[in-house]
């Protein structure tokens, strides 16, 4: 149960102007620049963040490198590192509501989702990788007699982390926790429109005992701070979640600088494939609606395409539409709100534009697709269900990142798989059926990194999360994610 009065108290807290966190100290941007932070809840200015520069990135990378080289973290005893990371997780749990409310004021996600998905998942992720510190080891390879070959797992050095605005704590810790667990130093750039909770996270890391210089945060514009991280010769690995366009730029920066490894978690256009024999159509409709409309669709794995067997097309679409119409759109800091704010005016304009294009291309908008609650000064949108969307339609192909669901009927299993695969993305998806063989064939047939059967949004730090095709490369979460932040070194010995 959420404590509404505690939330109401926290929402009134004044937030002082924020600065960068470099080498354990809070520093203004080198040029003295600041950026206003606008709350999507009501359009009000919340506070300001530092408008970081390439010089700030230089300072942060230098601090991270120095920390890495002198071994204050990279060579600290594993048991001690583990203790600090557990303390870090303890502090996140202790400050969970404060972190969640701060994040919601900044990015607009409804608090019921944010509390679980943000501090809740961040603490769990940090604990998971803390435990890996003294459990994941190198190898001795089975080489011929008279030789010994050791395979060491060594931290790569300095990891650049670039985070989006939808779930800063969750996505940020998916990257910093395994990077730190492996012994690296980190330079992190939050999204310019959602930096506050990650700055607080850095303060908690310091309080937990993470040595200075090991985790640095530089805020500011993607095209300045993000570009400087991408181009920096002192950054060894880049871990990113965001748009495909930025992912492409990061690969270009890597090519133009030191060929740093780039791990990209990009967009999605994930399908829910619903067969007529789905075990419980009401449940399926509920999950499909929640899977695209919660957090105003601002979820990488949002199930944005409904691909439904023609015999239940009308009935199932009606159910989803009815659910969309009853979902509570409102103040994200009210415990019972199901759909909070769209993150920004720009995002809202983009969402509405997609609906307009879809209608012009022949789709029928069954409900929603409008700006609502404009009188609050915030950015809100009613969830849209677009029926009869063809695979050629823009809205079928492009990620909206908003509360917009497309509906496309199918006749055969082969057609369902073909439609599911008919975009450049391959992030997530689901199949709804009572037939085990259908479930296996369809999950096998869909080229996506995360598939569900008769559910959606299954999430646990123990399983990998990453995209196929143009949804990216590499995975967050699970022990596999550690591999992104280590180099393998072979040492041959002749005995
Ligand atoms: P979104 O559309 O979700 O905002 P972006 O890819 O624009 O996705 O943003 C994700 C993160 O990438 C943010 O932290 C943003 O500041 C950063 N970013 C944006 N442009 C660039 C860039 N040119 N170089 C590096 N990082 C960038």
Short mmCIF file of C-alpha atoms and ligand atoms in Angstrom, two decimals:
data_model
loop_
_atom_site.label_atom_id
_atom_site.label_comp_id
_atom_site.label_asym_id
_atom_site.label_seq_id
_atom_site.Cartn_x
_atom_site.Cartn_y
_atom_site.Cartn_z
CA UNK A 1 0.00 0.00 0.00
CA UNK A 2 1.33 3.41 -0.93
CA UNK A 3 1.33 6.02 1.81
CA UNK A 4 -0.42 8.96 0.13
CA UNK A 5 0.28 11.40 2.95
CA UNK A 6 4.01 10.59 2.86
CA UNK A 7 3.97 11.13 -0.91
CA UNK A 8 2.16 14.44 -0.47
CA UNK A 9 4.75 15.62 2.02
CA UNK A 10 7.66 14.65 -0.22
CA UNK A 11 6.14 16.27 -3.29
CA UNK A 12 6.40 19.65 -1.64
CA UNK A 13 10.11 19.34 -0.86
CA UNK A 14 12.21 22.10 -2.27
CA UNK A 15 14.92 20.77 -4.59
CA UNK A 16 18.09 22.87 -4.50
CA UNK A 17 19.97 23.55 -7.75
CA UNK A 18 21.95 20.45 -8.69
CA UNK A 19 25.53 20.13 -9.84
CA UNK A 20 27.81 17.50 -11.35
CA UNK A 21 29.33 14.80 -9.17
CA UNK A 22 33.00 14.43 -10.07
CA UNK A 23 35.67 12.74 -7.96
CA UNK A 24 33.36 12.65 -4.96
CA UNK A 25 32.63 16.38 -5.03
CA UNK A 26 29.66 18.43 -6.23
CA UNK A 27 30.85 20.83 -8.89
CA UNK A 28 29.14 23.39 -11.08
CA UNK A 29 29.51 22.97 -14.82
CA UNK A 30 32.84 24.32 -16.03
CA UNK A 31 31.16 27.11 -17.94
CA UNK A 32 28.79 27.82 -15.03
CA UNK A 33 25.82 26.88 -17.22
CA UNK A 34 22.56 25.57 -15.78
CA UNK A 35 19.41 24.04 -17.27
CA UNK A 36 15.92 24.41 -15.86
CA UNK A 37 14.19 21.18 -14.88
CA UNK A 38 10.53 21.23 -15.91
CA UNK A 39 8.06 18.90 -14.24
CA UNK A 40 5.68 17.20 -16.68
CA UNK A 41 3.12 17.05 -13.86
CA UNK A 42 2.28 20.73 -14.12
CA UNK A 43 4.87 22.35 -16.36
CA UNK A 44 6.48 24.12 -13.38
CA UNK A 45 10.22 24.67 -12.99
CA UNK A 46 11.37 22.23 -10.29
CA UNK A 47 15.01 23.22 -9.99
CA UNK A 48 18.08 23.36 -12.21
CA UNK A 49 20.86 20.97 -13.17
CA UNK A 50 24.38 21.68 -14.34
CA UNK A 51 24.67 22.18 -18.08
CA UNK A 52 27.80 20.04 -18.34
CA UNK A 53 30.54 20.53 -20.92
CA UNK A 54 33.22 18.46 -22.63
CA UNK A 55 35.64 19.83 -19.99
CA UNK A 56 33.45 18.36 -17.25
CA UNK A 57 33.51 15.02 -19.04
CA UNK A 58 37.31 15.28 -19.23
CA UNK A 59 37.49 15.89 -15.48
CA UNK A 60 35.13 13.00 -14.76
CA UNK A 61 37.03 10.59 -17.01
CA UNK A 62 40.33 11.66 -15.43
CA UNK A 63 38.91 11.02 -11.96
CA UNK A 64 37.50 7.66 -13.04
CA UNK A 65 40.79 6.67 -14.64
CA UNK A 66 42.84 7.69 -11.60
CA UNK A 67 40.54 5.70 -9.32
CA UNK A 68 40.79 2.70 -11.60
CA UNK A 69 44.57 2.82 -11.89
CA UNK A 70 45.32 3.21 -8.20
CA UNK A 71 43.07 0.26 -7.41
CA UNK A 72 41.01 1.95 -4.69
CA UNK A 73 38.01 0.04 -6.05
CA UNK A 74 39.31 -2.16 -8.86
CA UNK A 75 41.68 -3.97 -6.52
CA UNK A 76 39.73 -3.67 -3.28
CA UNK A 77 39.11 -7.09 -1.67
CA UNK A 78 35.98 -8.64 -3.17
CA UNK A 79 34.35 -9.08 0.23
CA UNK A 80 34.80 -5.39 0.95
CA UNK A 81 33.43 -4.32 -2.43
CA UNK A 82 30.45 -6.56 -1.89
CA UNK A 83 29.80 -5.02 1.51
CA UNK A 84 29.80 -1.51 0.05
CA UNK A 85 27.41 -2.48 -2.71
CA UNK A 86 25.02 -4.08 -0.23
CA UNK A 87 25.21 -0.91 1.88
CA UNK A 88 24.41 1.06 -1.28
CA UNK A 89 21.33 -1.11 -1.84
CA UNK A 90 20.31 -0.69 1.83
CA UNK A 91 20.42 3.08 1.44
CA UNK A 92 18.33 2.95 -1.72
CA UNK A 93 15.72 0.90 0.12
CA UNK A 94 15.80 3.27 3.08
CA UNK A 95 15.25 6.25 0.77
CA UNK A 96 12.97 4.45 -1.69
CA UNK A 97 9.91 6.67 -1.45
CA UNK A 98 11.97 9.85 -1.55
CA UNK A 99 13.85 8.61 -4.62
CA UNK A 100 10.63 7.55 -6.32
CA UNK A 101 8.81 10.84 -5.67
CA UNK A 102 11.83 12.83 -6.81
CA UNK A 103 11.96 10.78 -10.00
CA UNK A 104 8.22 11.14 -10.65
CA UNK A 105 8.35 14.92 -10.22
CA UNK A 106 11.10 14.88 -12.83
CA UNK A 107 9.76 12.39 -15.37
CA UNK A 108 6.01 11.93 -14.81
CA UNK A 109 5.75 8.16 -14.32
CA UNK A 110 2.84 7.16 -12.08
CA UNK A 111 4.12 6.56 -8.55
CA UNK A 112 2.59 3.08 -8.21
CA UNK A 113 4.81 1.92 -11.06
CA UNK A 114 7.80 4.12 -10.25
CA UNK A 115 8.25 2.93 -6.68
CA UNK A 116 8.58 -0.68 -7.76
CA UNK A 117 10.36 -0.15 -11.05
CA UNK A 118 12.78 2.50 -9.89
CA UNK A 119 14.25 2.27 -6.36
CA UNK A 120 12.79 -1.22 -5.92
CA UNK A 121 14.49 -2.65 -8.95
CA UNK A 122 17.66 -0.56 -8.49
CA UNK A 123 18.27 -1.98 -5.02
CA UNK A 124 17.62 -5.53 -6.22
CA UNK A 125 19.96 -5.10 -9.18
CA UNK A 126 22.76 -3.76 -6.99
CA UNK A 127 22.36 -6.66 -4.55
CA UNK A 128 22.38 -9.20 -7.37
CA UNK A 129 25.69 -7.94 -8.77
CA UNK A 130 27.12 -7.44 -5.27
CA UNK A 131 26.63 -11.18 -4.77
CA UNK A 132 28.29 -11.92 -8.11
CA UNK A 133 31.51 -10.18 -6.99
CA UNK A 134 32.80 -13.18 -5.08
CA UNK A 135 31.05 -15.88 -7.10
CA UNK A 136 31.94 -15.26 -10.73
CA UNK A 137 35.54 -16.31 -11.37
CA UNK A 138 37.95 -16.83 -14.24
CA UNK A 139 38.78 -20.20 -15.80
CA UNK A 140 41.54 -22.68 -16.19
CA UNK A 141 41.28 -23.95 -19.75
CA UNK A 142 41.60 -27.69 -20.58
CA UNK A 143 44.93 -27.30 -22.44
CA UNK A 144 47.47 -30.07 -23.24
CA UNK A 145 49.60 -31.66 -20.56
CA UNK A 146 52.62 -29.61 -19.60
CA UNK A 147 50.79 -26.31 -20.09
CA UNK A 148 48.52 -24.19 -17.98
CA UNK A 149 46.22 -21.58 -19.44
CA UNK A 150 44.49 -19.15 -17.13
CA UNK A 151 41.60 -17.06 -18.38
CA UNK A 152 41.31 -13.94 -16.23
CA UNK A 153 38.26 -11.69 -16.18
CA UNK A 154 39.63 -8.17 -15.85
CA UNK A 155 37.68 -4.94 -15.55
CA UNK A 156 37.95 -2.89 -18.73
CA UNK A 157 38.65 0.43 -16.98
CA UNK A 158 36.31 3.38 -17.46
CA UNK A 159 32.71 2.71 -18.46
CA UNK A 160 30.57 5.47 -19.95
CA UNK A 161 26.87 5.07 -19.15
CA UNK A 162 24.20 7.09 -20.97
CA UNK A 163 20.71 6.78 -19.54
CA UNK A 164 17.25 7.72 -20.90
CA UNK A 165 14.49 9.52 -19.01
CA UNK A 166 11.81 6.85 -18.67
CA UNK A 167 13.32 4.70 -15.87
CA UNK A 168 16.59 6.37 -14.84
CA UNK A 169 17.23 4.37 -11.67
CA UNK A 170 16.27 1.00 -13.10
CA UNK A 171 18.13 1.38 -16.38
CA UNK A 172 21.03 3.26 -14.81
CA UNK A 173 21.65 0.51 -12.27
CA UNK A 174 21.28 -2.22 -14.92
CA UNK A 175 24.53 -0.75 -16.23
CA UNK A 176 26.41 0.72 -13.28
CA UNK A 177 25.85 -2.25 -10.95
CA UNK A 178 27.56 -4.89 -13.16
CA UNK A 179 30.18 -2.34 -14.25
CA UNK A 180 31.07 -1.56 -10.62
CA UNK A 181 30.83 -5.22 -9.57
CA UNK A 182 33.40 -6.08 -12.22
CA UNK A 183 35.75 -3.45 -10.73
CA UNK A 184 35.36 -0.62 -13.23
CA UNK A 185 34.97 3.10 -12.70
CA UNK A 186 31.96 4.83 -14.24
CA UNK A 187 31.11 8.17 -15.84
CA UNK A 188 27.35 8.45 -16.12
CA UNK A 189 25.20 10.90 -18.04
CA UNK A 190 21.51 10.96 -17.11
CA UNK A 191 18.95 12.26 -19.58
CA UNK A 192 18.87 16.05 -19.38
CA UNK A 193 15.17 15.92 -18.55
CA UNK A 194 15.44 13.27 -15.78
CA UNK A 195 18.68 13.61 -13.86
CA UNK A 196 17.51 14.19 -10.30
CA UNK A 197 17.11 10.64 -9.00
CA UNK A 198 20.46 9.55 -10.46
CA UNK A 199 22.22 12.48 -8.77
CA UNK A 200 20.67 11.38 -5.49
CA UNK A 201 21.80 7.83 -6.28
CA UNK A 202 25.40 9.03 -6.60
CA UNK A 203 25.15 10.69 -3.19
CA UNK A 204 23.91 7.42 -1.70
CA UNK A 205 26.78 5.51 -3.33
CA UNK A 206 29.22 7.85 -1.65
CA UNK A 207 27.42 7.49 1.68
CA UNK A 208 27.69 3.72 1.30
CA UNK A 209 31.45 4.01 1.03
CA UNK A 210 32.09 3.84 -2.70
CA UNK A 211 35.47 5.56 -3.03
CA UNK A 212 35.63 8.98 -4.67
CA UNK A 213 36.14 8.97 -8.41
CA UNK A 214 34.62 5.52 -8.93
CA UNK A 215 31.16 6.81 -9.87
CA UNK A 216 30.92 10.22 -11.52
CA UNK A 217 27.82 11.94 -12.89
CA UNK A 218 27.86 14.70 -15.51
CA UNK A 219 24.49 16.19 -16.43
CA UNK A 220 23.59 18.16 -19.53
CA UNK A 221 22.75 17.86 -23.17
CA UNK A 222 23.17 14.65 -25.13
CA UNK A 223 24.79 16.48 -28.00
CA UNK A 224 27.41 17.96 -25.64
CA UNK A 225 28.00 15.70 -22.63
CA UNK A 226 26.89 12.48 -24.36
CA UNK A 227 28.95 13.26 -27.42
CA UNK A 228 32.02 14.03 -25.27
CA UNK A 229 31.66 10.66 -23.52
CA UNK A 230 31.18 8.90 -26.86
CA UNK A 231 34.26 10.52 -28.38
CA UNK A 232 36.47 10.28 -25.30
CA UNK A 233 39.70 8.37 -25.75
CA UNK A 234 39.66 7.50 -22.05
CA UNK A 235 36.29 5.73 -22.07
CA UNK A 236 36.73 2.02 -22.74
CA UNK A 237 33.14 0.81 -22.93
CA UNK A 238 29.90 2.61 -23.55
CA UNK A 239 26.58 1.30 -22.25
CA UNK A 240 23.54 3.08 -23.60
CA UNK A 241 19.77 2.91 -23.60
CA UNK A 242 17.85 5.29 -25.83
CA UNK A 243 16.85 5.96 -29.39
CA UNK A 244 18.21 4.29 -32.50
CA UNK A 245 19.38 7.65 -33.83
CA UNK A 246 21.59 8.24 -30.80
CA UNK A 247 22.77 4.62 -30.92
CA UNK A 248 23.98 5.20 -34.47
CA UNK A 249 25.80 8.34 -33.37
CA UNK A 250 27.52 6.47 -30.56
CA UNK A 251 28.84 3.86 -33.00
CA UNK A 252 30.12 6.70 -35.13
CA UNK A 253 31.83 8.35 -32.13
CA UNK A 254 33.46 5.02 -31.28
CA UNK A 255 34.69 4.64 -34.86
CA UNK A 256 36.09 8.18 -34.81
CA UNK A 257 37.84 7.76 -31.45
CA UNK A 258 39.18 4.63 -29.77
CA UNK A 259 36.84 1.91 -31.09
CA UNK A 260 35.27 1.64 -27.65
CA UNK A 261 32.78 -1.18 -27.32
CA UNK A 262 29.22 0.15 -27.55
CA UNK A 263 26.34 -1.74 -26.01
CA UNK A 264 23.05 -0.37 -27.23
CA UNK A 265 19.55 -1.00 -25.94
CA UNK A 266 17.38 0.80 -28.49
CA UNK A 267 13.75 1.01 -29.43
CA UNK A 268 11.06 -1.57 -29.83
CA UNK A 269 7.75 -2.16 -31.56
CA UNK A 270 6.81 -5.22 -29.60
CA UNK A 271 3.87 -7.41 -30.64
CA UNK A 272 1.23 -9.15 -28.55
CA UNK A 273 0.10 -12.03 -30.78
CA UNK A 274 -3.31 -13.16 -29.55
CA UNK A 275 -4.80 -16.42 -30.83
CA UNK A 276 -8.50 -17.20 -30.48
CA UNK A 277 -7.63 -20.05 -28.10
CA UNK A 278 -5.91 -17.75 -25.56
CA UNK A 279 -6.78 -19.17 -22.13
CA UNK A 280 -8.53 -16.09 -20.73
CA UNK A 281 -9.35 -13.30 -23.16
CA UNK A 282 -10.38 -10.84 -20.45
CA UNK A 283 -7.06 -11.32 -18.67
CA UNK A 284 -5.19 -11.09 -21.98
CA UNK A 285 -6.99 -7.85 -22.86
CA UNK A 286 -6.12 -6.40 -19.47
CA UNK A 287 -2.46 -7.30 -19.73
CA UNK A 288 -2.25 -6.04 -23.34
CA UNK A 289 -3.81 -2.70 -22.34
CA UNK A 290 -1.57 -2.29 -19.31
CA UNK A 291 1.47 -3.37 -21.32
CA UNK A 292 1.14 -0.40 -23.66
CA UNK A 293 -0.68 2.25 -21.65
CA UNK A 294 1.03 2.25 -18.23
CA UNK A 295 3.62 5.02 -17.91
CA UNK A 296 1.93 6.51 -21.00
CA UNK A 297 3.62 3.87 -23.15
CA UNK A 298 7.06 5.19 -22.24
CA UNK A 299 8.49 1.74 -21.74
CA UNK A 300 11.11 0.20 -24.06
CA UNK A 301 9.33 -3.15 -24.08
CA UNK A 302 5.81 -1.70 -24.37
CA UNK A 303 3.57 -4.06 -26.33
CA UNK A 304 2.67 -1.46 -28.93
CA UNK A 305 1.29 -3.78 -31.62
CA UNK A 306 -1.70 -6.04 -31.09
CA UNK A 307 -1.74 -8.81 -33.69
CA UNK A 308 -4.98 -10.66 -33.19
CA UNK A 309 -6.62 -13.66 -34.83
CA UNK A 310 -9.37 -12.46 -37.13
CA UNK A 311 -12.13 -14.55 -35.52
CA UNK A 312 -11.75 -12.62 -32.23
CA UNK A 313 -10.50 -9.33 -33.72
CA UNK A 314 -13.67 -7.33 -33.09
CA UNK A 315 -14.40 -8.76 -29.66
CA UNK A 316 -10.85 -8.54 -28.37
CA UNK A 317 -10.35 -5.02 -29.69
CA UNK A 318 -13.59 -3.96 -28.00
CA UNK A 319 -12.34 -5.35 -24.68
CA UNK A 320 -8.98 -3.56 -24.94
CA UNK A 321 -10.73 -0.32 -25.93
CA UNK A 322 -13.07 -0.53 -22.94
CA UNK A 323 -10.13 -1.05 -20.59
CA UNK A 324 -8.26 1.89 -22.15
CA UNK A 325 -11.30 4.08 -21.53
CA UNK A 326 -11.49 3.19 -17.85
CA UNK A 327 -7.81 3.55 -16.98
CA UNK A 328 -7.18 6.41 -14.55
CA UNK A 329 -5.17 9.18 -16.21
CA UNK A 330 -4.04 11.69 -13.68
CA UNK A 331 -1.58 13.21 -11.29
CA UNK A 332 1.33 10.75 -11.25
CA UNK A 333 1.78 11.35 -7.53
CA UNK A 334 -1.67 9.98 -6.71
CA UNK A 335 -1.39 6.36 -5.62
CA UNK A 336 -4.33 5.19 -7.76
CA UNK A 337 -3.25 6.84 -11.02
CA UNK A 338 -2.62 4.27 -13.74
CA UNK A 339 -1.43 6.59 -16.50
CA UNK A 340 0.73 9.52 -15.41
CA UNK A 341 2.19 12.30 -17.49
CA UNK A 342 3.74 12.16 -20.93
CA UNK A 343 7.32 13.16 -20.31
CA UNK A 344 7.48 16.44 -22.22
CA UNK A 345 5.69 18.76 -24.63
CA UNK A 346 7.92 17.46 -27.41
CA UNK A 347 7.06 13.84 -26.67
CA UNK A 348 3.35 14.64 -26.48
CA UNK A 349 3.46 16.48 -29.81
CA UNK A 350 5.23 13.49 -31.36
CA UNK A 351 2.61 11.07 -29.97
CA UNK A 352 -0.30 13.13 -31.30
CA UNK A 353 1.42 13.48 -34.65
CA UNK A 354 1.72 9.69 -34.93
CA UNK A 355 -2.01 9.33 -34.31
CA UNK A 356 -2.73 11.90 -37.02
CA UNK A 357 -0.47 10.13 -39.51
CA UNK A 358 -2.06 6.78 -38.69
CA UNK A 359 -5.55 8.12 -39.38
CA UNK A 360 -4.36 9.72 -42.61
CA UNK A 361 -2.93 6.34 -43.62
CA UNK A 362 -6.28 4.61 -43.08
CA UNK A 363 -6.35 3.48 -39.44
CA UNK A 364 -9.46 3.96 -37.32
CA UNK A 365 -8.89 5.59 -33.95
CA UNK A 366 -11.34 3.75 -31.67
CA UNK A 367 -10.56 5.78 -28.58
CA UNK A 368 -8.16 8.33 -27.13
CA UNK A 369 -5.24 9.91 -28.90
CA UNK A 370 -6.00 13.35 -27.46
CA UNK A 371 -4.26 15.77 -25.14
CA UNK A 372 -6.08 15.81 -21.81
CA UNK A 373 -5.74 17.65 -18.46
CA UNK A 374 -4.23 20.64 -20.25
CA UNK A 375 -5.56 22.92 -17.50
CA UNK A 376 -2.98 21.42 -15.11
CA UNK A 377 -0.12 22.85 -17.17
CA UNK A 378 1.20 19.28 -17.47
CA UNK A 379 1.44 16.94 -20.45
CA UNK A 380 -1.13 14.13 -20.52
CA UNK A 381 -2.64 12.00 -23.25
CA UNK A 382 -5.58 9.63 -23.43
CA UNK A 383 -4.57 6.12 -24.53
CA UNK A 384 -5.20 5.51 -28.22
CA UNK A 385 -6.37 2.29 -29.89
CA UNK A 386 -5.81 2.36 -33.65
CA UNK A 387 -7.62 -0.39 -35.50
CA UNK A 388 -6.97 -1.87 -38.94
CA UNK A 389 -3.36 -0.79 -39.08
CA UNK A 390 -1.54 -2.33 -42.03
CA UNK A 391 2.08 -3.51 -41.78
CA UNK A 392 3.10 -0.75 -44.21
CA UNK A 393 1.67 1.99 -41.97
CA UNK A 394 4.12 4.37 -40.30
CA UNK A 395 2.64 3.69 -36.88
CA UNK A 396 3.15 -0.07 -37.36
CA UNK A 397 6.82 0.46 -38.22
CA UNK A 398 8.01 3.33 -36.02
CA UNK A 399 8.34 3.45 -32.27
CA UNK A 400 5.96 6.06 -30.84
CA UNK A 401 7.05 5.78 -27.20
CA UNK A 402 3.58 6.87 -26.21
CA UNK A 403 0.19 5.39 -25.24
CA UNK A 404 -0.65 4.26 -28.76
CA UNK A 405 -1.70 0.70 -29.61
CA UNK A 406 -2.05 -0.56 -33.17
CA UNK A 407 -4.36 -3.46 -34.01
CA UNK A 408 -3.80 -5.75 -36.99
CA UNK A 409 -5.74 -8.97 -37.62
CA UNK A 410 -4.21 -12.24 -38.89
CA UNK A 411 -5.58 -15.47 -40.35
CA UNK A 412 -2.82 -18.06 -39.96
CA UNK A 413 0.04 -18.78 -37.58
CA UNK A 414 2.57 -18.13 -40.37
CA UNK A 415 1.01 -14.75 -41.04
CA UNK A 416 1.08 -13.91 -37.32
CA UNK A 417 4.82 -14.62 -37.15
CA UNK A 418 5.43 -12.68 -40.36
CA UNK A 419 3.56 -9.66 -38.99
CA UNK A 420 5.33 -9.89 -35.63
CA UNK A 421 8.68 -9.80 -37.42
CA UNK A 422 7.73 -7.14 -39.94
CA UNK A 423 9.60 -4.24 -38.33
CA UNK A 424 13.28 -3.38 -37.88
CA UNK A 425 12.95 -3.98 -34.13
CA UNK A 426 13.29 -7.13 -32.04
CA UNK A 427 13.03 -6.23 -28.39
CA UNK A 428 10.05 -8.00 -26.80
CA UNK A 429 6.73 -9.64 -27.53
CA UNK A 430 4.17 -12.19 -26.41
CA UNK A 431 2.01 -14.98 -27.70
CA UNK A 432 -1.36 -15.78 -26.17
CA UNK A 433 -2.61 -19.32 -26.77
CA UNK A 434 -3.66 -22.51 -24.97
CA UNK A 435 -1.75 -24.64 -27.45
CA UNK A 436 1.75 -25.50 -26.23
CA UNK A 437 2.96 -26.28 -29.73
CA UNK A 438 1.71 -22.95 -31.05
CA UNK A 439 3.44 -21.20 -28.14
CA UNK A 440 6.75 -22.89 -28.90
CA UNK A 441 6.55 -22.36 -32.65
CA UNK A 442 5.61 -18.70 -32.39
CA UNK A 443 8.16 -17.79 -29.69
CA UNK A 444 10.78 -19.57 -31.78
CA UNK A 445 9.64 -17.74 -34.90
CA UNK A 446 9.71 -14.22 -33.47
CA UNK A 447 13.13 -12.54 -33.57
CA UNK A 448 13.05 -10.72 -30.24
CA UNK A 449 15.16 -10.77 -27.10
CA UNK A 450 12.33 -11.13 -24.59
CA UNK A 451 9.22 -13.18 -25.28
CA UNK A 452 6.27 -14.08 -23.09
CA UNK A 453 3.57 -16.71 -23.22
CA UNK A 454 0.18 -15.75 -21.78
CA UNK A 455 1.66 -12.85 -19.85
CA UNK A 456 3.59 -9.65 -20.51
CA UNK A 457 6.33 -7.66 -18.84
CA UNK A 458 7.82 -10.56 -16.89
CA UNK A 459 10.87 -9.05 -15.32
CA UNK A 460 13.58 -10.25 -13.02
CA UNK A 461 17.22 -9.33 -12.67
CA UNK A 462 18.18 -12.99 -13.14
CA UNK A 463 17.22 -13.02 -16.83
CA UNK A 464 18.89 -11.17 -19.70
CA UNK A 465 17.19 -8.20 -21.31
CA UNK A 466 18.35 -7.03 -24.68
CA UNK A 467 17.33 -6.64 -28.27
CA UNK A 468 17.78 -8.40 -31.57
CA UNK A 469 17.89 -6.69 -34.98
CA UNK A 470 17.88 -2.89 -34.66
CA UNK A 471 16.75 -3.05 -31.03
CA UNK A 472 20.38 -3.30 -30.05
CA UNK A 473 23.12 -5.59 -28.90
CA UNK A 474 24.38 -7.00 -25.62
CA UNK A 475 22.13 -7.54 -22.63
CA UNK A 476 21.36 -5.85 -19.35
CA UNK A 477 20.58 -7.96 -16.26
CA UNK A 478 21.62 -11.55 -15.47
CA UNK A 479 25.20 -12.74 -15.09
CA UNK A 480 25.62 -12.31 -18.86
CA UNK A 481 25.64 -8.53 -18.41
CA UNK A 482 28.90 -8.79 -16.47
CA UNK A 483 30.63 -9.90 -19.65
CA UNK A 484 30.13 -6.44 -21.15
CA UNK A 485 32.33 -4.90 -18.50
CA UNK A 486 35.26 -7.33 -18.47
CA UNK A 487 38.11 -8.14 -20.78
CA UNK A 488 39.17 -11.77 -21.01
CA UNK A 489 42.92 -12.21 -20.65
CA UNK A 490 44.62 -15.52 -21.39
CA UNK A 491 47.88 -16.36 -19.67
CA UNK A 492 49.75 -19.39 -21.08
CA UNK A 493 52.34 -21.15 -19.00
CA UNK A 494 54.71 -23.91 -19.99
CA UNK A 495 55.25 -26.11 -17.00
P1 LIG B 1 14.96 9.64 -26.22
O1 LIG B 1 14.32 9.84 -27.54
O2 LIG B 1 14.41 8.53 -25.41
O3 LIG B 1 15.15 10.91 -25.44
P2 LIG B 1 17.75 9.76 -26.80
O4 LIG B 1 18.55 8.75 -27.51
O5 LIG B 1 17.61 11.09 -27.41
O6 LIG B 1 16.37 9.06 -26.57
O7 LIG B 1 18.27 9.98 -25.31
C1 LIG B 1 18.81 8.96 -24.51
C2 LIG B 1 20.07 9.48 -23.86
O8 LIG B 1 21.00 9.75 -24.90
C3 LIG B 1 19.91 10.78 -23.09
O9 LIG B 1 20.74 10.77 -21.96
C4 LIG B 1 20.38 11.81 -24.08
O10 LIG B 1 20.87 13.00 -23.48
C5 LIG B 1 21.51 11.07 -24.75
N1 LIG B 1 21.86 11.62 -26.08
C6 LIG B 1 21.07 12.30 -26.93
N2 LIG B 1 21.76 12.69 -28.02
C7 LIG B 1 23.03 12.25 -27.85
C8 LIG B 1 24.21 12.34 -28.62
N3 LIG B 1 24.25 12.98 -29.78
N4 LIG B 1 25.33 11.75 -28.14
C9 LIG B 1 25.31 11.09 -26.97
N5 LIG B 1 24.23 10.99 -26.18
C10 LIG B 1 23.09 11.57 -26.61
#
